Coordinates of C-alpha atoms and ligand atoms in Angstrom, one line a residue:
X1 CA 0.0 -0.4 -0.3
X2 CA 1.9 3.6 -0.5
X3 CA 2.2 5.5 1.6
X4 CA 1.8 9.0 2.8
X5 CA 3.5 11.6 5.6
X6 CA 1.9 13.7 7.8
X7 CA 2.3 16.1 9.9
X8 CA 0.5 16.9 13.5
X9 CA 1.9 20.5 13.8
X10 CA 1.8 21.6 17.4
X11 CA 3.3 24.8 19.1
X12 CA 4.7 22.6 21.5
X13 CA 5.7 19.4 19.3
X14 CA 5.7 18.2 16.2
X15 CA 4.4 15.5 15.3
X16 CA 5.5 13.4 11.5
X17 CA 4.3 10.2 10.6
X18 CA 4.6 7.8 7.5
X19 CA 2.0 4.9 6.9
X20 CA -1.0 3.9 5.6
X21 CA -3.2 3.9 8.6
X22 CA -3.1 3.2 12.8
X23 CA -1.9 -0.3 12.1
X24 CA 0.9 0.7 9.4
X25 CA 3.2 4.2 10.6
X26 CA 6.0 4.8 11.7
X27 CA 5.8 7.9 13.7
X28 CA 8.5 10.6 15.3
X29 CA 8.0 13.1 17.7
X30 CA 10.0 16.4 18.7
X31 CA 10.2 19.8 20.1
X32 CA 9.0 22.5 17.8
X33 CA 12.1 24.8 18.0
X34 CA 12.1 27.7 15.5
X35 CA 11.3 27.1 12.3
X36 CA 14.9 26.9 10.7
X37 CA 15.6 24.3 12.8
X38 CA 12.3 22.1 13.2
X39 CA 12.0 22.1 9.2
X40 CA 15.6 20.6 9.6
X41 CA 13.8 17.8 11.5
X42 CA 10.6 17.3 9.4
X43 CA 13.0 17.6 6.0
X44 CA 15.2 14.3 7.7
X45 CA 12.0 11.9 9.0
X46 CA 10.7 12.3 5.7
X47 CA 14.3 11.6 3.8
X48 CA 14.4 8.2 5.6
X49 CA 10.5 7.5 5.3
X50 CA 9.8 8.0 1.2
X51 CA 6.4 9.2 1.0
X52 CA 3.9 10.1 -1.8
X53 CA 2.8 13.2 -0.6
X54 CA 2.7 15.3 3.0
X55 CA -0.3 16.3 4.8
X56 CA -0.5 18.6 7.0
X57 CA -2.6 19.7 10.5
X58 CA -1.5 22.9 11.5
X59 CA -1.4 25.3 14.7
X60 CA -2.9 29.0 14.1
X61 CA -4.4 30.4 13.1
X62 CA -3.7 29.5 9.5
X63 CA -3.9 30.7 5.7
X64 CA -5.4 28.2 4.3
X65 CA -5.6 29.1 0.2
X66 CA -1.4 31.1 1.1
X67 CA -0.3 27.6 3.0
X68 CA 0.4 30.0 5.7
X69 CA 0.6 30.6 9.5
X70 CA -0.7 34.0 10.2
X71 CA -1.3 35.7 13.7
X72 CA 0.4 32.7 16.2
X73 CA 1.7 34.4 19.9
X74 CA 4.5 32.4 18.9
X75 CA 7.0 35.8 17.0
X76 CA 9.4 32.9 14.6
X77 CA 6.3 31.6 13.2
X78 CA 4.6 34.3 12.4
X79 CA 3.4 34.6 8.4
X80 CA 6.1 31.6 8.5
X81 CA 5.1 29.8 4.5
X82 CA 4.4 26.1 6.3
X83 CA 3.9 24.7 2.8
X84 CA 6.7 25.7 0.7
X85 CA 9.0 24.5 2.9
X86 CA 7.7 20.8 3.8
X87 CA 7.4 20.5 0.3
X88 CA 11.2 21.5 -0.1
X89 CA 12.4 20.3 3.0
X90 CA 10.9 16.8 1.7
X91 CA 11.1 16.5 -2.0
X92 CA 7.8 16.1 -2.0
X93 CA 4.9 17.7 -5.0
X94 CA 2.0 17.4 -3.1
X95 CA 1.1 19.6 0.7
X96 CA -2.2 19.3 1.8
X97 CA -3.1 21.8 4.2
X98 CA -5.8 22.5 7.4
X99 CA -6.1 23.4 10.6
X100 CA -4.5 21.1 13.6
X101 CA -8.2 20.0 14.7
X102 CA -10.2 19.6 11.1
X103 CA -7.1 16.7 10.1
X104 CA -7.5 15.8 14.2
X105 CA -11.9 15.9 13.2
X106 CA -10.5 13.6 9.2
X107 CA -9.1 11.2 11.5
X108 CA -11.2 9.5 13.6
X109 CA -14.1 10.1 10.3
X110 CA -11.6 8.1 8.7
X111 CA -10.7 5.5 11.4
X112 CA -11.5 7.1 14.8
X113 CA -15.0 7.9 16.9
X114 CA -16.1 9.4 14.4
X115 CA -16.7 6.6 11.3
X116 CA -20.2 7.1 9.6
X117 CA -20.9 10.3 11.1
X118 CA -21.2 13.1 8.4
X119 CA -22.0 16.1 11.4
X120 CA -19.8 16.0 14.3
X121 CA -17.2 19.1 16.4
X122 CA -13.6 17.9 17.6
X123 CA -12.7 19.6 20.0
X124 CA -9.1 19.9 21.5
X125 CA -8.3 21.1 24.8
X126 CA -5.3 21.1 25.3
X127 CA -2.5 24.4 26.3
X128 CA -5.5 26.1 23.8
X129 CA -8.5 25.0 22.4
X130 CA -9.3 24.0 19.5
X131 CA -12.5 23.1 16.7
X132 CA -13.0 21.1 14.2
X133 CA -15.8 20.5 12.1
X134 CA -16.5 18.0 10.0
X135 CA -20.0 19.3 8.1
X136 CA -22.4 17.1 5.7
X137 CA -19.0 14.6 5.2
X138 CA -17.3 18.7 4.4
X139 CA -14.5 19.3 7.2
X140 CA -15.8 22.9 7.6
X141 CA -13.8 26.1 6.5
X142 CA -14.6 29.3 5.2
X143 CA -13.7 32.8 5.8
X144 CA -9.9 31.2 7.2
X145 CA -11.2 28.7 9.9
X146 CA -13.3 28.2 12.4
X147 CA -11.7 29.5 15.4
X148 CA -13.7 27.7 18.6
X149 CA -11.2 28.2 21.7
X150 CA -12.0 32.3 20.8
X151 CA -16.2 31.9 21.8
X152 CA -17.3 34.0 24.7
X153 CA -19.8 31.7 26.9
X154 CA -21.2 32.7 30.1
X155 CA -18.8 33.9 33.0
X156 CA -19.8 34.2 36.8
X157 CA -17.7 36.7 38.1
X158 CA -19.0 35.5 41.6
X159 CA -17.9 32.0 41.7
X160 CA -14.7 32.7 39.2
X161 CA -13.7 35.2 39.8
X162 CA -10.3 35.1 37.1
X163 CA -9.8 37.6 34.7
X164 CA -8.9 34.5 31.6
X165 CA -6.5 34.3 30.2
X166 CA -6.5 35.0 26.2
X167 CA -3.9 37.1 25.0
X168 CA -6.9 38.5 23.1
X169 CA -10.2 38.1 24.4
X170 CA -9.1 37.5 28.1
X171 CA -12.2 35.8 29.5
X172 CA -13.6 33.8 26.1
X173 CA -13.3 29.8 26.7
X174 CA -9.8 29.1 25.4
X175 CA -9.1 32.3 27.7
X176 CA -11.0 30.8 31.2
X177 CA -10.8 26.7 30.2
X178 CA -7.7 25.7 28.4
X179 CA -4.5 24.0 30.2
X180 CA -2.9 28.0 30.1
X181 CA -6.3 29.5 31.4
X182 CA -6.0 26.4 34.3
X183 CA -1.9 27.2 35.6
X184 CA -2.4 30.9 35.6
X185 CA -5.6 30.7 37.4
X186 CA -4.7 27.7 39.9
X187 CA -0.2 28.1 40.2
X188 CA -0.7 24.7 38.9
X189 CA -0.1 22.7 35.4
X190 CA -3.5 20.7 35.2
X191 CA -1.2 16.8 35.7
X192 CA -0.6 18.3 39.3
X193 CA -4.3 18.9 40.1
X194 CA -6.0 15.8 41.5
X195 CA -8.7 14.0 40.8
X196 CA -11.6 15.1 43.5
X197 CA -10.1 19.3 43.4
X198 CA -12.3 22.7 42.0
X199 CA -10.5 23.3 38.8
X200 CA -12.1 19.9 36.8
X201 CA -16.1 20.7 38.2
X202 CA -14.8 24.0 37.4
X203 CA -13.5 22.9 33.8
X204 CA -15.9 21.3 33.5
X205 CA -18.7 23.6 33.5
X206 CA -16.8 26.8 31.2
X207 CA -16.8 23.4 28.6
X208 CA -20.2 22.4 28.6
X209 CA -20.9 26.3 27.8
X210 CA -18.8 25.9 25.2
X211 CA -20.3 22.7 24.0
X212 CA -24.0 24.4 24.2
X213 CA -23.2 27.4 21.9
X214 CA -21.3 24.3 19.3
X215 CA -25.0 22.0 19.7
X216 CA -26.6 25.1 19.0
X217 CA -24.6 26.6 16.2
X218 CA -24.0 23.3 14.4
X219 CA -26.5 20.3 14.7
X220 CA -23.3 17.6 15.2
X221 CA -24.3 13.6 15.9
X222 CA -21.4 13.7 18.5
X223 CA -18.9 16.4 20.6
X224 CA -15.5 14.6 20.3
X225 CA -12.9 15.4 22.9
X226 CA -9.5 15.0 23.5
X227 CA -6.0 16.9 24.0
X228 CA -4.3 16.1 28.0
X229 CA -6.8 19.3 29.7
X230 CA -9.3 15.8 29.1
X231 CA -7.0 13.4 30.7
X232 CA -8.1 15.4 33.7
X233 CA -11.1 16.5 33.4
X234 CA -14.4 14.1 33.6
X235 CA -16.5 14.1 30.7
X236 CA -19.0 12.3 31.7
X237 CA -19.0 15.6 33.6
X238 CA -19.1 18.1 30.9
X239 CA -21.8 15.8 28.8
X240 CA -24.2 16.8 32.0
X241 CA -23.3 20.4 33.0
X242 CA -23.9 21.0 28.9
X243 CA -27.2 18.8 28.5
X244 CA -28.7 20.4 32.1
X245 CA -27.9 24.4 30.4
X246 CA -29.9 23.1 27.5
X247 CA -32.7 21.9 29.3
X248 CA -34.5 19.7 27.2
X249 CA -34.5 21.7 24.1
X250 CA -32.1 20.2 22.4
X251 CA -31.4 16.7 21.8
X252 CA -27.9 15.8 23.5
X253 CA -25.5 14.5 21.2
X254 CA -22.9 11.7 22.3
X255 CA -19.9 13.2 23.7
X256 CA -17.0 10.8 23.5
X257 CA -13.4 10.9 23.8
X258 CA -11.2 10.2 20.3
X259 CA -10.3 7.2 19.6
X260 CA -7.0 7.8 17.9
X261 CA -6.3 9.0 21.3
X262 CA -3.3 11.5 21.1
X263 CA -2.4 10.2 17.2
X264 CA -6.4 11.1 15.9
X265 CA -3.8 14.2 14.6
X266 CA -2.1 13.3 13.2
X267 CA -3.3 9.9 11.8
X268 CA -5.8 12.4 10.3
X269 CA -2.7 14.7 8.4
X270 CA -2.5 11.8 6.4
X271 CA -6.1 11.1 5.7
X272 CA -5.6 15.1 4.3
X273 CA -3.7 13.3 1.0
X274 CA -4.9 9.4 1.1
X275 CA -8.5 11.0 -1.2
Ligands
ZN305 ZN1 -9.9 34.4 23.1

């Protein structure tokens, strides 16, 4: 079977993969350094593992049509032409480019929890929060791409006086519920907060309020929630709080973890070029 390449380009780590699917794939992960250093490692990986084409699921915001990262707070990567750089470093003619979360959604649609589900949302809750969507079997794009982490949600300052940690919006969803926000609010990284710490119930409340907006806007048949912060957040509590907030008005979709786990993004990047 032909081998394809996938890159999950994250702000913290890059994950490269070569193969044809979850059961036939070689994966290498390394930290995101400067564009020059990072793309050199990408090139090295794909010169060792020949592939027919490469899909990139990239942190954003990105300009999909121009193959660039745009206004990221990571200064080294602002306006970086990712597609051209990967094409040149890897010596591959065909490169596809989408958001990291759209790629992860496609991975779950192709091999994971969303097989046969034509309309769903994939959310990742990690250092930041991002969302991708499949709508009637197509990844959702638009003027640029959805930025689901930056929606506004109700913020009860009496129970959560934290002002929010988004550099652009303060208390948007990402500003209240990302891993970065957890660390700023509690002074500890999420992985150091015990089960039962009040952080997790508050986290579930904020995420449920976000999910309710996506349910009401996109009518997803399923919401998949992954990312490092979901290791500590009880997904059943997010679902219960979302259902309570909807107050019987709509049928609740299933809220589930990604079946491909942390491989959803890089496998989905392969799926971007496999069709
Ligand atoms: Zn924001």
